[in-house]
Short mmCIF file of C-alpha atoms in Angstrom, two decimals:
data_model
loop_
_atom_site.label_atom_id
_atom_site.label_comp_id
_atom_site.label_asym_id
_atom_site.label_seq_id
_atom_site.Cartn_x
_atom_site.Cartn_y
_atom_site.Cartn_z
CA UNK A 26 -2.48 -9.97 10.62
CA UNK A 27 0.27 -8.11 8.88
CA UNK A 28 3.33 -6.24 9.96
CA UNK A 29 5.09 -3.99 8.29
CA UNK A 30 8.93 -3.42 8.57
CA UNK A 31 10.57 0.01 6.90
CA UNK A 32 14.22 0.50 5.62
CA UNK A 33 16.22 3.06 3.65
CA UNK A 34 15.79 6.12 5.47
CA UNK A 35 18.80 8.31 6.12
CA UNK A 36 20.43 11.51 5.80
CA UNK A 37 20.19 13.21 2.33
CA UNK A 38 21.44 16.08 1.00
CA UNK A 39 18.77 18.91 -0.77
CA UNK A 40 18.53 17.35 -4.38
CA UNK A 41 19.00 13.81 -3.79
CA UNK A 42 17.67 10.63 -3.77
CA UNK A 43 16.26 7.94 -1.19
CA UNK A 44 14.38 4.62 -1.73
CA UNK A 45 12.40 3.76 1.01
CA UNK A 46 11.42 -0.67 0.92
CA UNK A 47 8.60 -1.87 3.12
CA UNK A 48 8.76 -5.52 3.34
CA UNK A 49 5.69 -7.13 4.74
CA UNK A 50 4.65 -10.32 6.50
CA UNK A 51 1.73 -12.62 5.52
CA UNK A 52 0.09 -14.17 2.79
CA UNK A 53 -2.47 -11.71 2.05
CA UNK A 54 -0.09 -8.78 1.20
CA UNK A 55 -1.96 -8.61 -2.79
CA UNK A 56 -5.51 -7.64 -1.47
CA UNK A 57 -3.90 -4.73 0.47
CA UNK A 58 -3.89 -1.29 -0.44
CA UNK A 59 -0.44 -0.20 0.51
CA UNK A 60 0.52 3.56 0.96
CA UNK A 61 3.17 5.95 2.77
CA UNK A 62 2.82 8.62 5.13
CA UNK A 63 5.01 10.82 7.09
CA UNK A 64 5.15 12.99 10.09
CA UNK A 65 7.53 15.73 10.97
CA UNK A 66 8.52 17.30 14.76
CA UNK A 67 5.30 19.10 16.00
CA UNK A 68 3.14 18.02 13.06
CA UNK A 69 -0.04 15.70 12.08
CA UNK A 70 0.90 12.33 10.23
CA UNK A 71 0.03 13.37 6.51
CA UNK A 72 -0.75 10.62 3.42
CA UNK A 73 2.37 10.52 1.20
CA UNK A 74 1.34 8.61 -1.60
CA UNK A 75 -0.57 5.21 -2.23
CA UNK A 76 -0.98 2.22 -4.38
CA UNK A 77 -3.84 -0.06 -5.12
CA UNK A 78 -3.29 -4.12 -4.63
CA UNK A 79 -2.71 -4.47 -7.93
CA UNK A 80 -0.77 -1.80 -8.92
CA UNK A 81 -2.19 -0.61 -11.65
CA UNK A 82 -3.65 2.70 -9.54
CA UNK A 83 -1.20 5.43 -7.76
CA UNK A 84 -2.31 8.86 -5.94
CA UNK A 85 0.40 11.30 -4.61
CA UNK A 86 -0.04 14.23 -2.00
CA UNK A 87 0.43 17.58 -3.87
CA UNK A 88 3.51 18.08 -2.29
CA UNK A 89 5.80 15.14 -3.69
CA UNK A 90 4.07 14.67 -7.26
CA UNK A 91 6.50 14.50 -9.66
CA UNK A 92 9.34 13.84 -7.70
CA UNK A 93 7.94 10.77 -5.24
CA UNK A 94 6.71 7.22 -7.04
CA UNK A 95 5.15 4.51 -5.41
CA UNK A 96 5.27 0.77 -6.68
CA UNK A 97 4.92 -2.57 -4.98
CA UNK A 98 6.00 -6.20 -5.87
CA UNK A 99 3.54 -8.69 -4.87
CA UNK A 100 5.49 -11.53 -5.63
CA UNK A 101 7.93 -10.15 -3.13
CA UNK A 102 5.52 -8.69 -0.61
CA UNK A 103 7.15 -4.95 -1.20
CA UNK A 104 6.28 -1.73 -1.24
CA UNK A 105 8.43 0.73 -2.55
CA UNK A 106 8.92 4.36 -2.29
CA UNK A 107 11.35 6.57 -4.45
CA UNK A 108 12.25 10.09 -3.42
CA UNK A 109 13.86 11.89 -6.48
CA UNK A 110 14.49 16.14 -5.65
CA UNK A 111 14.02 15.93 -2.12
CA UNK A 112 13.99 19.01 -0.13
CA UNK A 113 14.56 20.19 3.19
CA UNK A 114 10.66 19.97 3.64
CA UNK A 115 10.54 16.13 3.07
CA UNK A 116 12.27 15.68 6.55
CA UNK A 117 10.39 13.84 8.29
CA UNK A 118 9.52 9.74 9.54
CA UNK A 119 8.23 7.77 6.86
CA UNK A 120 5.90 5.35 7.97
CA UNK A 121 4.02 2.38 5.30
CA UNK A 122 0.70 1.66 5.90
CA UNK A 123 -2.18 -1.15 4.46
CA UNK A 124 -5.62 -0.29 3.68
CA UNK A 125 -8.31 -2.85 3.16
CA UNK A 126 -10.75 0.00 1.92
CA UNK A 127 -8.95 1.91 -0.72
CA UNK A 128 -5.64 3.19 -2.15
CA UNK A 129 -6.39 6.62 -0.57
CA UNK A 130 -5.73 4.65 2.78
CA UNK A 131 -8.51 6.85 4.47
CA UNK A 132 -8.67 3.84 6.71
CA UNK A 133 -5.55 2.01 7.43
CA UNK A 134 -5.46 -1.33 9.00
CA UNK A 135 -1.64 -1.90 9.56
CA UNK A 136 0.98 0.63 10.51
CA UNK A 137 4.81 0.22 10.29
CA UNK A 138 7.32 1.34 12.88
CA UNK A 139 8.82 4.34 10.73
CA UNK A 140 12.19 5.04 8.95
CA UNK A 141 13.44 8.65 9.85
CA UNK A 142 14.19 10.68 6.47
CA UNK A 143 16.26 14.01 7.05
CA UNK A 144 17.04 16.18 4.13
CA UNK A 145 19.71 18.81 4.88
CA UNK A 146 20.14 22.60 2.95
#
């Protein structure tokens, strides 16, 4: 079992910065695949960005490459998401997820509550 707890969500202004932190419980947080997604009023959840257990693989959505980066600490049990140039669009509630099948997280095992992100014009 894992849970996963967000933090660093907020209100942002177009062109700034967030870090989003998802700290995670259990011992087996380095053979996860960790990712985020996010889902905005009225829309499907969408795959933000993920992260194999080691590290050493990333793969962003379209829409935030180049301006999101994922990274995770296993000695800490972290995963990490930095939001450089964010945009009205990005509004939205982040949510981390775990994949035991692939850093794609077409299957995820573990969800986290959310973190609302809201990017004003």
């Amino acid at each position: 079992q894992v849970q996963l707890v967000e933090s660093g969500g907020g209100l942002v202004q177009a062109g700034g910065s967030l870090r989003l932190s998802c700290a995670a419980s259990g011992r087996t947080f380095s053979s996860y695949h960790m990712g985020w997604f996010r889902q905005a009023p009225g829309k499907e959840r969408d795959f933000v960005a993920g992260i194999s257990w080691s590290g050493g693989t990333t793969y962003y959505a379209d829409s935030v490459k180049g301006r999101f980066t994922i990274s995770r600490e296993n000695a800490k049990n972290t995963v990490y998401l930095q939001m450089n140039g964010l945009e009205p669009e990005d509004t939205a509630v982040y949510y981390c997820a775990a994949s035991s099948f692939n850093y794609l997280l077409s299957t995820v095992n573990y969800w986290g509550q959310g973190t609302q992100v809201t990017v004003s014009s």
